[in-house]
Rosetta silent file (secondary structure, phi, psi, omega in degrees, C-alpha in Angstrom):
SEQUENCE: MTILLGLLIIAIGAFCQSSCYVPINRIKQWSWESYWIVQGFFAWLLLPFLGALLAVPSGHSLCELFTADQAFNIWMTILFGVLWGVGGLTFGLSMRYLGVALGQSIALGTCAGLGTIMGPVLLNIFFPENDPLSQLTFSVILGVVVTLIGIAIIGVAGSMKANSLSEEEKKAAVKDFNFPKGIAIALLAGFMSGCFNVGLEFGAGINFGDLTPDMFKTLPATMLVTLGGFITNAVYCFYQNSKNHTWSDYGRADVLVNNVLFSLVAGALWYSQFFGLALGKGFLTESPTLMTLSFCILMALNVVFSNVWGIILKEWKGCSKATITVLVIGIVVLVVSCFLPQLV
SCORE:     score description
SCORE:     0.000 S_00000001
   1 L     0.000  -40.006  179.017   32.994  159.367  255.790 S_00000001
   2 H   -62.274  -41.928 -179.797   34.627  156.025  256.601 S_00000001
   3 H   -64.496  -42.358  178.291   36.885  157.692  259.184 S_00000001
   4 H   -61.810  -38.105  177.945   33.919  159.429  260.825 S_00000001
   5 H   -63.669  -42.218  177.947   32.126  156.089  261.048 S_00000001
   6 H   -61.281  -43.985  179.338   35.174  154.546  262.750 S_00000001
   7 H   -65.808  -35.987  178.354   35.339  157.394  265.274 S_00000001
   8 H   -64.648  -42.487  179.127   31.592  157.088  265.911 S_00000001
   9 H   -62.765  -42.888  177.724   31.930  153.364  266.662 S_00000001
  10 H   -62.465  -39.218  179.748   34.789  154.086  269.082 S_00000001
  11 H   -64.365  -39.921  178.188   32.666  156.808  270.712 S_00000001
  12 H   -62.464  -42.887  176.940   29.774  154.379  271.219 S_00000001
  13 H   -61.341  -40.337  178.851   32.173  151.939  272.898 S_00000001
  14 H   -63.917  -41.042  178.391   33.480  154.737  275.116 S_00000001
  15 H   -62.488  -41.953  179.502   29.957  155.687  276.142 S_00000001
  16 H   -62.434  -45.401  179.742   29.196  152.085  277.063 S_00000001
  17 H   -60.027  -43.233 -178.351   32.369  151.807  279.157 S_00000001
  18 H   -67.195  -15.519 -179.912   31.597  155.030  280.972 S_00000001
  19 L   -96.974   -2.897 -170.242   28.178  153.619  281.812 S_00000001
  20 L   -69.629  -18.804 -179.602   29.392  150.291  283.205 S_00000001
  21 H   -84.753   -8.926  177.730   29.409  151.466  286.829 S_00000001
  22 H   -68.435  -50.770  177.736   25.695  152.276  286.727 S_00000001
  23 H   -65.099  -26.688  177.945   24.509  148.609  286.815 S_00000001
  24 H   -60.759  -31.948  178.627   27.114  147.863  289.488 S_00000001
  25 L   -67.264  -12.543  179.558   25.139  150.169  291.774 S_00000001
  26 L   -94.177   -0.757  178.237   22.216  147.730  291.452 S_00000001
  27 L   -78.485  135.143 -172.068   24.207  144.828  292.916 S_00000001
  28 L  -115.931  138.454  165.946   22.984  143.970  296.414 S_00000001
  29 L    57.891   26.036  172.435   24.598  142.563  299.558 S_00000001
  30 L  -113.415  145.663  174.256   27.874  141.494  297.937 S_00000001
  31 L   -71.713  163.392 -179.621   31.295  142.692  298.989 S_00000001
  32 H   -56.563  -46.304 -175.175   33.403  144.652  296.497 S_00000001
  33 H   -64.114  -28.894 -178.446   35.738  141.734  295.817 S_00000001
  34 H   -74.485  -49.415 -178.267   32.829  139.410  295.008 S_00000001
  35 H   -73.727  -27.392 -179.497   31.015  141.569  292.477 S_00000001
  36 H   -65.281  -43.366 -177.156   34.276  142.835  290.993 S_00000001
  37 H   -78.373  -28.394  177.537   35.517  139.379  290.008 S_00000001
  38 H   -69.427  -45.053  176.128   32.087  138.194  288.828 S_00000001
  39 H   -66.596  -30.028  177.417   31.700  141.141  286.462 S_00000001
  40 H   -66.870  -32.653  176.196   35.330  140.555  285.536 S_00000001
  41 H   -58.157  -42.894  179.114   34.523  136.995  284.497 S_00000001
  42 H   -74.701  -43.799 -173.932   32.158  138.390  281.874 S_00000001
  43 H   -73.488  -34.163 -170.266   34.263  141.444  280.956 S_00000001
  44 H  -113.356   -9.350  178.761   37.712  139.812  280.843 S_00000001
  45 H  -121.455  -67.760 -170.792   37.081  136.134  280.039 S_00000001
  46 H   -64.141  -54.938 -175.636   33.755  135.151  278.478 S_00000001
  47 H   -67.218  -41.493  174.717   32.980  138.140  276.254 S_00000001
  48 H   -61.145  -35.016  177.029   36.579  138.618  274.979 S_00000001
  49 H   -64.054  -45.951  178.491   36.638  134.903  274.101 S_00000001
  50 H   -63.651  -37.411  177.568   33.400  135.238  272.125 S_00000001
  51 H   -64.174  -42.139 -179.028   34.774  138.379  270.492 S_00000001
  52 H   -62.374  -30.097  179.274   37.992  136.618  269.489 S_00000001
  53 H   -62.995  -24.477  178.768   35.962  133.944  267.703 S_00000001
  54 L   -67.555  -21.566 -179.572   34.835  136.623  265.228 S_00000001
  55 L   -84.042   -4.070 -175.931   38.433  136.839  264.019 S_00000001
  56 L   -94.773  116.180  179.105   38.456  133.138  263.085 S_00000001
  57 L   -71.331  161.796  179.858   37.581  132.468  259.427 S_00000001
  58 L   -58.500  136.109  179.585   35.452  129.519  258.402 S_00000001
  59 L    89.512   -0.202  178.864   37.346  126.232  258.475 S_00000001
  60 L  -122.190  171.306  177.127   39.835  127.415  261.114 S_00000001
  61 L  -131.358  157.467 -179.222   39.955  127.427  264.913 S_00000001
  62 H   -60.934  -33.873 -177.709   41.169  129.939  267.473 S_00000001
  63 H   -61.404  -24.847 -179.498   43.796  127.485  268.726 S_00000001
  64 H   -63.334  -20.906 -179.342   45.633  127.750  265.398 S_00000001
  65 H   -76.692  -21.901 -173.913   46.790  131.237  266.397 S_00000001
  66 L   -95.689   76.352 -177.095   48.704  129.997  269.419 S_00000001
  67 L  -108.375  167.358 -176.974   51.763  128.566  267.710 S_00000001
  68 H   -61.830  -37.331 -178.002   55.412  128.284  268.736 S_00000001
  69 H   -71.690  -14.029  176.295   56.525  131.065  266.381 S_00000001
  70 H  -102.729    4.003 -172.298   54.046  133.429  268.094 S_00000001
  71 H   -56.320  -45.331 -177.337   54.994  132.337  271.623 S_00000001
  72 H   -60.845  -49.766 -178.917   56.997  135.471  272.499 S_00000001
  73 H   -63.956  -36.304  179.222   54.257  137.870  271.377 S_00000001
  74 H   -63.518  -48.876 -177.762   51.584  135.779  273.094 S_00000001
  75 H   -69.061  -34.790  176.788   53.361  135.759  276.443 S_00000001
  76 H   -67.396  -37.898  177.911   54.260  139.453  276.219 S_00000001
  77 H   -63.059  -44.514  178.102   50.624  140.256  275.459 S_00000001
  78 H   -66.462  -41.281 -179.732   49.479  138.289  278.509 S_00000001
  79 H   -58.554  -47.047  179.391   52.265  139.803  280.668 S_00000001
  80 H   -69.874  -22.584  170.869   51.196  143.345  279.881 S_00000001
  81 H   -67.216  -40.233  176.518   47.639  142.218  280.583 S_00000001
  82 H   -61.221  -43.915  179.111   48.751  141.147  284.058 S_00000001
  83 H   -66.650  -39.019  176.225   50.349  144.581  284.562 S_00000001
  84 H   -61.745  -33.055  179.285   47.227  146.264  283.229 S_00000001
  85 H   -58.479  -34.252  176.021   45.273  144.274  285.835 S_00000001
  86 H   -62.769  -41.230  177.476   47.086  146.207  288.576 S_00000001
  87 H   -63.386  -36.799  178.663   45.826  149.382  286.939 S_00000001
  88 H   -63.866  -39.175  178.795   42.312  147.960  286.900 S_00000001
  89 H   -65.212  -48.335 -179.054   42.397  147.315  290.627 S_00000001
  90 H   -72.095  -22.702  177.448   43.663  150.793  291.503 S_00000001
  91 H   -60.121  -43.471  178.252   41.284  152.284  288.939 S_00000001
  92 H   -62.269  -38.579  179.116   38.358  151.285  291.127 S_00000001
  93 H   -68.005  -33.652 -179.837   39.993  152.899  294.150 S_00000001
  94 H   -62.663  -36.945  178.137   40.551  156.156  292.248 S_00000001
  95 H   -75.096  -26.587  177.014   36.792  156.466  291.737 S_00000001
  96 H   -64.089  -39.373 -175.388   36.192  155.594  295.384 S_00000001
  97 H   -95.275  -17.787 -177.089   38.226  158.618  296.478 S_00000001
  98 H  -120.121  -15.422 -174.720   37.534  161.024  293.598 S_00000001
  99 H    94.553  167.248 -177.085   34.183  159.946  292.160 S_00000001
 100 H   -61.813  -46.297 -173.580   33.326  158.566  288.725 S_00000001
 101 H   -66.617  -60.207 -174.931   34.015  161.795  286.832 S_00000001
 102 H   -70.726  -38.226 -179.983   37.306  162.978  288.308 S_00000001
 103 H   -61.283  -48.324  178.507   38.644  159.493  289.054 S_00000001
 104 H   -66.583  -35.636 -177.818   38.155  158.287  285.489 S_00000001
 105 H   -60.569  -50.370 -176.902   39.433  161.592  284.088 S_00000001
 106 H   -70.360  -46.435 -177.239   42.823  161.448  285.782 S_00000001
 107 H   -65.665  -47.390 -177.121   43.331  157.682  285.452 S_00000001
 108 H   -72.471  -30.424  177.073   42.175  157.412  281.844 S_00000001
 109 H   -65.495  -45.317  176.304   44.011  160.562  280.813 S_00000001
 110 H   -63.000  -41.493  178.277   47.291  159.199  282.095 S_00000001
 111 H   -60.848  -41.227 -178.219   46.454  155.871  280.479 S_00000001
 112 H   -60.942  -50.443 -177.440   45.728  157.575  277.148 S_00000001
 113 H   -67.753  -51.450 -176.842   49.051  159.365  276.928 S_00000001
 114 H   -68.508  -38.832 -179.930   51.314  156.657  278.299 S_00000001
 115 H   -61.366  -38.725 -179.931   49.504  153.834  276.508 S_00000001
 116 H   -70.523  -40.297 -176.267   49.986  155.529  273.149 S_00000001
 117 H   -79.167  -41.754 -173.180   53.661  156.351  273.710 S_00000001
 118 H   -64.420  -34.124 -177.526   54.784  153.202  275.543 S_00000001
 119 H   -56.421  -61.853  179.107   53.666  150.786  272.824 S_00000001
 120 H   -60.773  -36.106 -178.938   56.023  151.945  270.046 S_00000001
 121 H   -63.775  -47.063 -178.896   58.848  152.664  272.530 S_00000001
 122 H   -71.369  -36.847  176.436   58.816  149.162  274.010 S_00000001
 123 H   -62.683  -33.215  179.316   58.318  147.507  270.639 S_00000001
 124 H   -65.397  -28.566  178.404   61.389  149.371  269.419 S_00000001
 125 H   -68.179  -41.286 -175.497   63.439  147.683  272.143 S_00000001
 126 H   -90.770  -33.130 -176.965   62.462  144.201  270.983 S_00000001
 127 L  -130.684   61.685 -177.654   61.893  144.767  267.255 S_00000001
 128 H   -61.955  -25.273 -179.219   64.026  147.763  266.193 S_00000001
 129 H   -65.142  -20.947  179.366   64.154  146.411  262.631 S_00000001
 130 H   -87.917   -5.884  179.304   60.437  147.220  262.273 S_00000001
 131 L    50.221   54.298 -179.078   61.033  150.883  263.234 S_00000001
 132 H   -64.836  -21.482  179.202   57.931  151.158  265.454 S_00000001
 133 H   -65.152  -18.284  178.683   59.040  154.638  266.599 S_00000001
 134 H   -64.842  -16.865  177.030   58.051  155.896  263.151 S_00000001
 135 H   -68.002  -26.526 -175.230   54.439  155.673  264.400 S_00000001
 136 L   -84.977   68.778  179.238   55.105  158.581  266.759 S_00000001
 137 L   -76.099  173.255  178.057   54.705  161.299  264.156 S_00000001
 138 H   -57.535  -42.378 -178.505   54.180  164.991  264.912 S_00000001
 139 H   -63.543  -39.437  179.218   50.419  164.552  264.523 S_00000001
 140 H   -65.896  -48.030  179.190   50.367  161.658  266.993 S_00000001
 141 H   -60.659  -40.296  178.458   52.432  163.528  269.581 S_00000001
 142 H   -60.963  -44.206  178.927   50.212  166.591  269.097 S_00000001
 143 H   -60.647  -42.639  178.617   47.119  164.490  269.716 S_00000001
 144 H   -64.355  -44.719 -178.689   48.598  163.049  272.916 S_00000001
 145 H   -62.237  -44.904 -179.618   49.694  166.489  274.147 S_00000001
 146 H   -64.988  -38.047  176.277   46.268  168.037  273.511 S_00000001
 147 H   -60.361  -46.499 -179.111   44.637  165.092  275.276 S_00000001
 148 H   -66.251  -32.904  175.770   46.877  165.568  278.313 S_00000001
 149 H   -63.917  -43.807  177.696   46.121  169.306  278.311 S_00000001
 150 H   -60.327  -41.929  178.369   42.414  168.484  278.412 S_00000001
 151 H   -64.618  -41.085  179.812   42.992  166.077  281.307 S_00000001
 152 H   -62.540  -39.503  178.430   45.055  168.684  283.154 S_00000001
 153 H   -63.062  -42.615  177.799   42.239  171.222  282.782 S_00000001
 154 H   -65.430  -35.869  175.648   39.755  168.720  284.217 S_00000001
 155 H   -62.251  -37.677  175.979   42.254  168.071  287.030 S_00000001
 156 H   -63.167  -41.938  177.314   42.256  171.800  287.772 S_00000001
 157 H   -60.853  -39.179  177.833   38.452  171.676  287.939 S_00000001
 158 H   -64.774  -39.789  177.657   38.757  168.795  290.412 S_00000001
 159 H   -65.562  -41.300  176.902   41.177  170.768  292.551 S_00000001
 160 H   -61.767  -38.562  177.570   38.828  173.757  292.497 S_00000001
 161 H   -62.959  -45.155 -177.899   36.028  171.439  293.563 S_00000001
 162 H   -63.291  -34.644 -176.367   38.098  170.079  296.452 S_00000001
 163 H   -82.986  -22.521 -172.954   38.971  173.574  297.653 S_00000001
 164 H   -94.947  -23.520 -176.118   35.510  175.100  297.330 S_00000001
 165 L   -94.410  149.846  173.190   33.281  172.503  298.971 S_00000001
 166 L   -73.957  166.061  179.247   32.898  171.800  302.652 S_00000001
 167 H   -60.289  -36.417  179.676   33.705  168.319  303.954 S_00000001
 168 H   -65.876  -41.126 -179.948   29.988  167.609  304.231 S_00000001
 169 H   -67.687  -38.753  177.667   29.359  168.612  300.618 S_00000001
 170 H   -61.839  -45.360 -178.679   32.298  166.507  299.410 S_00000001
 171 H   -66.781  -30.845  179.371   31.013  163.456  301.280 S_00000001
 172 H   -66.952  -36.326 -179.967   27.521  164.024  299.927 S_00000001
 173 H   -80.469  -46.846  179.897   28.840  163.854  296.349 S_00000001
 174 L  -135.502  112.827 -170.468   31.480  161.156  296.905 S_00000001
 175 L   -51.829  -46.419 -175.769   31.298  159.279  300.207 S_00000001
 176 L  -106.104   33.092 -174.454   35.046  158.659  300.644 S_00000001
 177 L   -55.536  125.876  177.202   36.307  161.785  298.846 S_00000001
 178 L  -150.179   98.529 -171.377   40.041  162.315  299.410 S_00000001
 179 H   -62.923  -51.033 -178.998   41.716  164.466  296.761 S_00000001
 180 H   -60.757  -48.211  179.929   45.447  163.886  297.558 S_00000001
 181 H   -64.181  -41.966 -178.616   45.087  160.130  298.022 S_00000001
 182 H   -63.038  -41.269  179.710   42.771  159.859  295.030 S_00000001
 183 H   -63.363  -44.706 -179.752   45.146  161.735  292.701 S_00000001
 184 H   -61.026  -44.596 -179.406   48.100  159.506  293.677 S_00000001
 185 H   -68.678  -39.487 -179.357   46.089  156.330  293.117 S_00000001
 186 H   -64.282  -39.139  178.367   44.591  157.629  289.851 S_00000001
 187 H   -65.930  -41.209  176.723   48.063  158.406  288.436 S_00000001
 188 H   -63.382  -43.372  179.630   49.277  154.906  289.366 S_00000001
 189 H   -61.146  -41.551 -179.922   46.134  153.410  287.829 S_00000001
 190 H   -65.419  -41.378  179.577   46.675  155.385  284.638 S_00000001
 191 H   -62.618  -48.744 -178.260   50.316  154.340  284.332 S_00000001
 192 H   -71.191  -33.994 -179.813   49.566  150.648  284.784 S_00000001
 193 H   -67.651  -25.472  176.685   46.406  150.797  282.647 S_00000001
 194 L   -61.574  -18.628  178.689   48.505  152.090  279.774 S_00000001
 195 H   -65.201  -19.426  179.207   49.960  148.580  279.596 S_00000001
 196 H   -59.700  -47.932 -178.196   46.709  147.491  277.898 S_00000001
 197 H   -68.408  -32.545  176.402   47.671  149.243  274.678 S_00000001
 198 H   -62.593  -42.494  176.830   51.219  147.911  274.912 S_00000001
 199 H   -60.039  -41.395  177.775   49.757  144.407  275.087 S_00000001
 200 H   -62.809  -36.106  179.299   47.644  145.135  272.009 S_00000001
 201 H   -65.818  -43.543  179.025   50.763  146.291  270.176 S_00000001
 202 H   -66.036  -31.975 -177.283   52.617  143.065  270.968 S_00000001
 203 L   -95.757   11.646 -174.604   49.593  141.019  269.919 S_00000001
 204 L   -60.548  -27.580 -177.421   48.811  142.974  266.745 S_00000001
 205 L   -94.353    4.805 -178.609   49.940  140.097  264.531 S_00000001
 206 L   -87.244   78.999  177.448   47.970  137.384  266.326 S_00000001
 207 L  -161.403 -174.198 -176.516   45.266  136.873  263.717 S_00000001
 208 L   -97.506   25.082  176.271   44.732  135.129  260.394 S_00000001
 209 H    62.036 -130.715 -176.657   46.086  137.982  258.289 S_00000001
 210 H   -65.822  -17.364  179.229   44.073  138.738  255.191 S_00000001
 211 H   -76.934  -17.688  178.576   41.544  136.058  256.163 S_00000001
 212 L   -99.415  124.165  177.260   40.524  138.135  259.205 S_00000001
 213 L   -56.608  146.336 -177.973   38.523  141.315  258.480 S_00000001
 214 H   -53.154  -37.385 -175.058   40.315  144.495  259.610 S_00000001
 215 H   -71.651  -12.512 -179.681   37.621  145.245  262.173 S_00000001
 216 H  -110.582   -1.719 -168.983   38.229  141.945  264.004 S_00000001
 217 L   -64.792  -30.065 -178.057   42.030  141.730  263.823 S_00000001
 218 L   -89.743   -3.200 -175.335   42.782  143.031  267.339 S_00000001
 219 H   -67.426  -38.161  174.454   40.157  140.898  269.103 S_00000001
 220 H   -62.339  -39.849  177.477   42.431  137.856  269.752 S_00000001
 221 H   -65.434  -38.699  176.936   45.044  140.177  271.288 S_00000001
 222 H   -59.084  -41.971  178.864   42.324  141.842  273.356 S_00000001
 223 H   -60.806  -41.727 -179.053   41.352  138.416  274.707 S_00000001
 224 H   -68.934  -39.159  178.133   44.951  137.693  275.763 S_00000001
 225 H   -64.180  -46.134 -178.565   45.368  141.079  277.468 S_00000001
 226 H   -69.334  -28.405  173.776   42.125  140.715  279.411 S_00000001
 227 H   -60.865  -46.185  177.063   43.111  137.143  280.336 S_00000001
 228 H   -60.710  -41.168  178.826   46.234  138.544  281.988 S_00000001
 229 H   -66.302  -36.436  178.169   44.149  141.182  283.739 S_00000001
 230 H   -62.993  -39.966  179.661   41.690  138.585  284.969 S_00000001
 231 H   -58.632  -48.460  179.465   44.550  136.624  286.558 S_00000001
 232 H   -59.328  -49.127 -176.783   45.705  139.684  288.527 S_00000001
 233 H   -67.748  -36.452  179.800   42.206  140.592  289.659 S_00000001
 234 H   -64.909  -43.486  178.846   41.273  136.990  290.537 S_00000001
 235 H   -58.487  -46.774 -177.192   44.330  136.578  292.770 S_00000001
 236 H   -69.279  -45.380 -176.202   43.536  139.801  294.632 S_00000001
 237 H   -67.067  -40.271  178.965   39.760  139.287  294.865 S_00000001
 238 H   -69.032  -32.090  173.669   40.011  135.673  296.049 S_00000001
 239 H   -63.139  -43.501  178.923   42.585  136.793  298.621 S_00000001
 240 H   -66.936  -35.588  174.626   40.099  139.397  299.836 S_00000001
 241 H   -58.306  -43.325  179.836   37.350  136.763  299.916 S_00000001
 242 H   -69.953  -44.326 -177.741   39.523  134.684  302.247 S_00000001
 243 H   -64.476  -41.985 -174.679   40.674  137.631  304.339 S_00000001
 244 H   -96.994    3.332  179.445   37.200  139.110  304.771 S_00000001
 245 L    55.879   48.118 -176.733   35.355  135.760  304.965 S_00000001
 246 L  -112.363   17.312  176.613   33.129  136.730  302.054 S_00000001
 247 H   -59.788  -26.865 -177.054   33.121  133.450  300.117 S_00000001
 248 H   -66.736  -15.981  179.002   29.503  133.054  301.203 S_00000001
 249 H   -54.474  -41.419 -173.739   28.520  135.915  298.869 S_00000001
 250 H   -69.721  -14.678 -178.565   28.549  133.539  295.899 S_00000001
 251 H  -105.249    8.881 -178.235   26.033  131.236  297.594 S_00000001
 252 L   -79.794   97.238 -174.657   23.407  133.828  298.528 S_00000001
 253 H   -63.062  -28.590 -175.199   20.425  132.514  296.596 S_00000001
 254 H   -69.337  -24.837 -178.510   18.243  135.530  297.432 S_00000001
 255 H  -122.383    1.489 -172.237   20.412  137.959  295.431 S_00000001
 256 H   -60.057  -50.646 -177.281   22.345  135.618  293.139 S_00000001
 257 H   -62.376  -46.972  179.332   20.254  136.079  289.972 S_00000001
 258 H   -57.316  -48.288 -173.947   20.042  139.851  290.421 S_00000001
 259 H   -71.492  -37.796  177.552   23.758  140.239  291.056 S_00000001
 260 H   -66.730  -40.376 -179.897   24.914  137.954  288.262 S_00000001
 261 H   -60.878  -49.748 -178.327   22.574  139.714  285.826 S_00000001
 262 H   -72.117  -26.988  173.109   23.843  143.191  286.670 S_00000001
 263 H   -66.598  -39.721  177.091   27.438  141.916  286.709 S_00000001
 264 H   -62.659  -44.911  179.646   26.859  140.603  283.184 S_00000001
 265 H   -62.818  -44.425  178.790   25.474  143.961  282.055 S_00000001
 266 H   -62.165  -43.432  179.468   28.399  145.801  283.655 S_00000001
 267 H   -63.754  -40.427  179.434   30.886  143.407  282.083 S_00000001
 268 H   -65.736  -41.906  178.025   29.282  143.735  278.651 S_00000001
 269 H   -64.065  -40.398  179.487   29.335  147.531  278.848 S_00000001
 270 H   -64.032  -46.921 -177.522   32.985  147.482  279.916 S_00000001
 271 H   -66.102  -24.638 -177.827   34.043  145.122  277.102 S_00000001
 272 H   -57.398  -29.207 -178.158   32.164  147.251  274.577 S_00000001
 273 H   -64.487  -41.466 -177.634   34.951  149.838  274.642 S_00000001
 274 H   -85.784  -24.993  171.047   37.549  147.439  273.243 S_00000001
 275 H   -67.361  -43.510  176.922   35.100  145.694  270.955 S_00000001
 276 H   -65.134  -36.415  177.346   34.222  149.143  269.628 S_00000001
 277 H   -61.681  -44.638  179.682   37.927  150.007  269.383 S_00000001
 278 H   -62.698  -47.814  179.781   38.550  146.923  267.239 S_00000001
 279 H   -63.251  -44.498 -178.088   35.580  147.631  264.963 S_00000001
 280 H   -62.246  -41.387  179.766   36.404  151.328  264.752 S_00000001
 281 H   -62.536  -27.033  177.412   40.046  150.737  263.798 S_00000001
 282 L   -63.241  -20.498  178.799   38.783  148.661  260.887 S_00000001
 283 L  -102.488    1.047 -177.652   37.444  151.911  259.400 S_00000001
 284 L  -107.528    8.530 -173.794   40.563  153.980  260.185 S_00000001
 285 L   -61.431  -21.460  178.895   43.058  152.024  258.079 S_00000001
 286 L   -76.116  -11.388 -178.107   43.330  154.924  255.625 S_00000001
 287 L  -124.595   96.324  177.554   44.784  157.110  258.393 S_00000001
 288 H   -56.690  -33.356  179.391   47.949  155.736  260.083 S_00000001
 289 H   -62.389  -48.485 -179.658   47.821  158.686  262.493 S_00000001
 290 H   -70.640  -30.067  175.445   44.357  157.819  263.776 S_00000001
 291 H   -61.064  -45.429  179.035   45.258  154.118  263.888 S_00000001
 292 H   -68.099  -36.520 -176.077   48.124  154.943  266.260 S_00000001
 293 H   -87.479   -3.554 -172.180   46.003  157.418  268.214 S_00000001
 294 H   -56.439  -40.947  179.181   42.880  155.233  268.391 S_00000001
 295 H   -64.542  -42.792  178.762   43.615  154.044  271.949 S_00000001
 296 H   -62.668  -40.999  178.580   44.243  157.624  273.063 S_00000001
 297 H   -63.237  -42.690  178.677   40.987  158.727  271.410 S_00000001
 298 H   -59.000  -47.119 -179.220   39.085  155.944  273.169 S_00000001
 299 H   -64.661  -39.352  179.050   40.451  156.993  276.574 S_00000001
 300 H   -62.651  -42.719  178.609   39.727  160.669  275.877 S_00000001
 301 H   -69.552  -32.520  172.864   36.125  159.881  274.988 S_00000001
 302 H   -58.110  -41.696  178.947   35.853  157.693  278.083 S_00000001
 303 H   -64.560  -44.569  179.873   36.793  160.774  280.097 S_00000001
 304 H   -57.063  -50.874 -176.604   34.228  162.913  278.285 S_00000001
 305 H   -71.747  -30.891  177.739   31.386  160.491  278.923 S_00000001
 306 H   -65.689  -34.051  177.437   32.480  159.745  282.505 S_00000001
 307 H   -73.696  -30.339  172.925   32.153  163.451  283.264 S_00000001
 308 H   -62.438  -44.191  176.439   28.720  163.472  281.684 S_00000001
 309 H   -64.779  -36.160  178.510   27.789  160.681  284.117 S_00000001
 310 H   -60.672  -38.967  177.309   29.461  162.658  286.902 S_00000001
 311 H   -68.059  -43.661  179.192   27.131  165.555  286.179 S_00000001
 312 H   -61.587  -40.068 -179.226   24.109  163.232  286.009 S_00000001
 313 L   -82.429    5.402  174.810   25.096  161.618  289.319 S_00000001
 314 L    63.922   31.252  176.837   25.467  165.126  290.827 S_00000001
 315 L   -72.415  -19.883  178.864   29.138  164.679  291.707 S_00000001
 316 L  -103.547   11.010  179.729   29.719  168.320  290.707 S_00000001
 317 L   -63.925  137.087  178.681   26.684  169.615  292.597 S_00000001
 318 L    90.349   -7.590  179.052   27.451  172.667  294.716 S_00000001
 319 L   -76.415  155.579 -179.867   30.506  173.690  292.679 S_00000001
 320 L   -71.779  164.918  177.378   30.886  177.284  291.521 S_00000001
 321 H   -63.179  -33.748  179.820   30.170  178.403  287.958 S_00000001
 322 H   -63.956  -40.720  179.027   33.901  178.945  287.480 S_00000001
 323 H   -64.401  -44.985  179.441   34.597  175.298  288.358 S_00000001
 324 H   -64.501  -37.431  178.350   31.927  174.036  285.968 S_00000001
 325 H   -62.039  -44.810  178.290   33.275  176.358  283.252 S_00000001
 326 H   -62.384  -41.571  178.283   36.784  174.921  283.652 S_00000001
 327 H   -59.704  -47.120 -178.617   35.333  171.402  283.539 S_00000001
 328 H   -63.642  -39.643  177.806   33.442  172.126  280.306 S_00000001
 329 H   -60.838  -42.470  178.337   36.566  173.651  278.730 S_00000001
 330 H   -61.118  -41.729  178.951   38.486  170.485  279.578 S_00000001
 331 H   -63.939  -43.163  179.492   35.780  168.329  277.980 S_00000001
 332 H   -62.051  -42.395  178.944   35.796  170.479  274.823 S_00000001
 333 H   -60.914  -40.483  178.853   39.593  170.202  274.550 S_00000001
 334 H   -64.525  -41.248  177.940   39.322  166.407  274.786 S_00000001
 335 H   -62.889  -42.734  178.905   36.724  166.291  272.026 S_00000001
 336 H   -62.275  -36.950 -177.585   38.942  168.491  269.851 S_00000001
 337 H   -61.738  -23.257 -179.705   41.916  166.190  270.520 S_00000001
 338 H   -73.072  -27.556 -174.687   40.069  163.362  268.752 S_00000001
 339 H  -110.542  -23.285 -174.682   39.893  165.248  265.451 S_00000001
 340 H   -55.222  -47.104 -177.548   42.824  167.694  265.531 S_00000001
 341 H   -57.209  -32.047 -179.214   45.572  165.237  264.392 S_00000001
 342 H   -73.263  -20.702 -177.650   43.624  164.461  261.228 S_00000001
 343 H   -91.307  -13.983 -176.714   43.453  168.179  260.389 S_00000001
 344 L   -78.891    0.000    0.000   47.191  168.844  260.811 S_00000001
């Protein structure tokens, strides 16, 4: 029952993340770079900071975690956050060319598999004495493989969609639809986004130990990873502000309240996935397999819910029954991948 509760919390976080692009559509008269960094301020700075405070026991402060003996892990966590930030930038482009459903499916699927595998592999390079490769058990590898199979099936559905619709129908569903370009960008986004979980692995010990409840232990590391990602995105977005002369967006009084409000909602929904991941892992401690696979499960559920939104937003409108059938099979496989490792 405890494990089911943990998975449910992770699923709620995944649903929130998959919904974060809905309020973005309510932002008015701002360029992409302006609303992206404003929602990023909430998603990657303010809310992660508030979340990290939950890991601080009474009588202590967050600053106590940033000590000299933790310096290597702190900087590695931030570094992989910076690399994850590249994935975040290209992630947005993948949805521009493929739509919310297919773009998130390919990018998050790649992120799920690589993020789960890369963490223990890279930790083994730096800390072989801890034997982090022992985390990659048969059940974990099976879960990753089944997840990737589900993503591949959804990718097949996307290819069928690209081949069956006319250019007009594609543009009606996704304005800038471009399957080859979108797939390339989505794979790059997924690879770089996998660095998020690697950062969490390096920062796993940045907490107050037994004084921090299990459900809050990863929140300080989450804050450091998103800090690194914010740096990457801020550099790019402010460059685009200068290049496109869009600094004036931030001073538009007529839309400022509306845009900041919906940026806050989008940022809160986005952060909910990793807040939910932290809370959910607190209920999975009895299962080392699910603890290792938790990031992969989160990404798989993100894909499931993003495709639900894709259907709601009519991105699959006009597709044949065969295409929709393949899509549904892919979604079912992803759902199964969340529970299968625990049954093996």
